[in-house]
Amino acid sequence: MTTEPGVKAMDTAGFRTDTLPPTQKVDTFSLRVSKDTLEAPLKYQAADSAVILIAVKRIILYGKTQTDYQDIQLTAPKVELDQGRQLVIATNLKDSGGQVLEPAHFKSGESEFSSDTILYNFQSQVGLTKNTYSQQGEILVIGDLAKKVNENTTFIQKARFTTCMLDEPHFAFVTPKMKVVNQKLAVSGPAHPEFEGVPVPIYLPFGFYPLSQGRHSGFLPPQFANNERWGLGLEGLGYYKVLNENWDAKVFGNIYSYGGWSINFNPTYRKRYRYSGNLNFSIQTTKLNFKGDPDYLKNKSFLLTWSHNVDSRARPGTTFSASVNAGSTQFNQLIPNNTQLNFQNQLGSSITYSKSWTGKPYNLTVSANHNQNNRTRLINLSLPDVGFTVNTLYPFQQKEGVGTAKWYEKLGIGYNGNIRNQLSFYDSAFNLKRLIDTLQWGAQHNFPITLALPPVLNGAVIISPTVSYSQVWIAQQFRRSWNTALQKVDTTITKGFYQDHQASFSLGFNTALFGTYSFKKSRVLAIRHVVRPTLSLNYRPDLSKKNFYSDTIFPGVTGRFSLFEGALYSGFSEGRTGGLGFQFDNNLEMKWRSRKDTGEQAIKKVKLIDGFGFTTGYNFLRDSMQLDPINLYFRTTLFEKISITANSVLDPYQTNANGFPIDRYAWQGGKFRLGRLTYGSVAISTSFRSKPTDEKKDQKQSQQLEQMMQDPNLRGQQQQLMDFMQQNPGQFVDFNIPWQLNLGYSLSFSNRIKPDYSGFATEVNSNLNFSGSFNLTTKWNVSANGYYDISSAKLQTFQLSINREMHCWQLSINVTPVGLFRSFNFSISPKASMLQDLRINRTRFFTNF
């Protein structure tokens, strides 16, 4: 019996076939099936043709077939349905050379695999497959013969277990038999590794492989380390515990053969749409050299880090954040095998709570802060630090304005204030009584008054009057006095409650001038020069004269000092101010025609100079030296690649024999000079990078990194992630970028007063930092970074890395040949995160002191 193309056929028993394509036909069709045989309808379709055999109750589908039954989906080039045995046989498609063109694919729930041949019983849900590939997360399981006994359990004969996603993987663990529980675990008999099909004679009696996704408790394997100061060691040995869906914790430590050890407790927590955080507490005992040696050292230190972030959606208007990094000042210096932290001398912390009220103009901030200098071993604690702000209020503004607003309606007044308490101590000489003596407190209040006047001269000039009043509360006075007997300066501190005030009035005028020069018969169409001059009239009465005194600081040298020197709020400067303030800002732009485009798109704009100019002032009420220092600045970006920034300070007055300024202009005395350069700096930086080999891959990597850094669940671990990236640059090499180069140069000089106040000395600092990488081939990459101190003509730091892309493995060689801490590292490991501990690592550290 035959059916015409495009006709749906159905026998008397109700067995149905899907509509056939119009270009195909079925020559044989006759089959009777009981509708109660299967629990649910069996739907199938054939893209090319379907043959229904009557005698053996078999349906054969050819082409891109798809068979659906409940949650089971089977696709294959050829599918045979044996109705009598409730059996489906799916086979692959091969070319004349025996290469597989299209495999048979089976999917049931979370179970999914591809095979050469699939035999599956729909009634018992037992299947048998040959040459099967099944991916479980990062794991690929390959089996010569597999038997699926239920929805989640499969037994495999001669299985290969790998993270290399190739039909012929570069490496695998081979075992004669394995049991796989879908998305949970795999258990095997004796197993051994193989590379490129070559077995390695290292056998394990059994294998246990976790397949489930997400977090899992377990032991943390250690890494071997070798350091000439600490000896042989095991690093990272510990245990990771998942407490619940919101909490987990990690306890790990290091131990060294010379007696040093450390232990770390690192819990993390998160609650979606509420908060997340990460805490780490480390205790470290260091033993260097041997007892009795002159350089013997035994030290105990600790470090506490805590990061906490609240989702802004949790409590609108209220935020709480914490970033704590505090500990013993010698902790970083004594960390073994970590040059990045060995030179980190500054630590700081901040815990902040802020509150703003909806519909109200004020907000509150309460914080606790900490900073410490590990080199000087000085620690400062500031708590609490309270800030209160009232946004600008317009008392004369009408609630329901009609028509044009009056000028006085734009009169606004605001307030911001701070109250701070601070303790300071040296951790090498901690004493409670001394700690109380260092207690300081202070407060600052500011009342800015603004008025927005309408522009004049058709909007060409903007007038901005301002009035402000400030007050500080100070808890101590500091005084210097010359000790004639000892020929030195003595200092005294007097506790109490003191105040200082300041009031200022100013009237500013701002405008902009434009000048354009056009070119003819040139690709350069025009150059535009924009000048933005600012003139301000200002007056400030002398409310702080009583808080200044004069005293001898060196025989024959007298200085003027503030009584509030060293206070939390150091008070205001003395002397009346009544004069002019002037700023002259410029930028230079060019418009040119590109040869690559046509029409309006061919016209390009480029900034030649982003900004250059100067600022200064003149105080008519000052007794002497009425002209303020002249601040010069310049900034530009050349070719959108080279960034240049320069600043300098020009003192318009001459100096005496000791270098102190005198009331005589620099251009007086016969020689014309604009002034003396007392400070200057130049910074040049540039970055060059080739185009990515694969643009889409580069965009995808950038998006993934950005998402990872912005993931609220990872905010507590971002600093640890950045530290790991700095310590392991070989694991983050981008082979998609053939080459890149980053250069930075800086030069600065300044005049600093000598310790004995006998004059000034000029200090010059100049350095060059560089980093870059290039691909020797598509699989080999060389990268380097360093810091060269030009002032001392010495290479301070240098690190060289050689990396090899090995598809599923990565190889990295890192060398630090110069610096205080020199090191060599060789590492080869799989890329898969679950096999990161399966690495060959060799690290040596050397000291240079």
Coordinates of N, CA and C in Angstrom, one line a residue, residues 141-144 156-161 172-179 187-194 203-207 209:
V141 N 32.8 12.6 29.9 CA 32.9 11.2 30.2 C 32.7 10.5 28.8
I142 N 33.7 9.7 28.5 CA 33.7 8.9 27.2 C 33.7 7.4 27.5
G143 N 32.7 6.7 27.0 CA 32.7 5.3 27.3 C 32.5 4.4 26.0
D144 N 33.3 3.3 26.0 CA 33.2 2.4 24.8 C 31.8 1.8 24.8
I156 N 29.4 2.2 32.8 CA 30.2 2.4 31.6 C 31.4 1.4 31.7
Q157 N 31.6 0.8 30.5 CA 32.7 -0.1 30.4 C 33.8 0.6 29.6
K158 N 35.0 0.5 30.2 CA 36.2 1.2 29.6 C 35.9 2.7 29.4
A159 N 35.9 3.4 30.5 CA 35.5 4.8 30.5 C 36.8 5.7 30.5
R160 N 36.6 6.9 30.0 CA 37.7 7.9 30.0 C 37.0 9.2 30.6
F161 N 37.7 9.8 31.5 CA 37.2 10.9 32.3 C 38.2 12.1 32.1
A172 N 43.3 12.2 29.7 CA 42.1 11.6 30.4 C 42.6 10.6 31.5
F173 N 41.6 10.3 32.4 CA 41.8 9.2 33.3 C 41.0 8.0 32.8
V174 N 41.7 6.9 32.7 CA 41.2 5.7 32.1 C 40.9 4.7 33.2
T175 N 39.7 4.1 33.1 CA 39.3 3.1 34.1 C 38.5 2.0 33.3
P176 N 38.6 0.7 33.7 CA 37.9 -0.3 33.0 C 36.4 -0.3 33.3
K177 N 35.9 0.3 34.4 CA 34.5 0.4 34.7 C 34.2 1.6 35.6
M178 N 33.0 2.1 35.3 CA 32.6 3.3 36.0 C 31.1 3.4 36.2
K179 N 30.7 3.9 37.3 CA 29.3 4.2 37.6 C 29.1 5.7 37.6
V187 N 31.9 7.1 40.2 CA 32.8 6.2 40.9 C 33.4 5.2 40.0
S188 N 34.7 5.0 40.1 CA 35.4 4.1 39.2 C 36.2 3.1 39.9
G189 N 36.6 2.1 39.2 CA 37.6 1.1 39.7 C 39.0 1.7 39.5
P190 N 40.0 0.8 39.4 CA 41.4 1.3 39.3 C 41.5 2.2 38.0
A191 N 42.2 3.3 38.2 CA 42.3 4.3 37.1 C 43.8 4.8 37.0
H192 N 44.1 5.2 35.8 CA 45.4 5.7 35.5 C 45.3 6.8 34.4
P193 N 46.2 7.8 34.4 CA 46.1 8.9 33.4 C 46.7 8.5 32.1
E194 N 46.3 9.1 31.1 CA 47.0 9.0 29.8 C 47.1 10.3 29.1
Y203 N 48.9 4.4 39.0 CA 47.6 3.9 39.2 C 47.0 4.3 40.5
L204 N 45.7 4.5 40.5 CA 44.9 4.7 41.7 C 44.0 3.5 41.9
P205 N 43.8 3.1 43.1 CA 43.0 1.9 43.4 C 41.5 2.1 43.0
F206 N 41.1 3.4 43.1 CA 39.7 3.7 42.8 C 39.6 5.2 42.6
G207 N 38.5 5.6 42.0 CA 38.3 7.1 41.7 C 36.9 7.5 42.2
Y209 N 34.7 11.0 41.7 CA 34.6 12.3 40.9 C 33.3 13.0 41.1

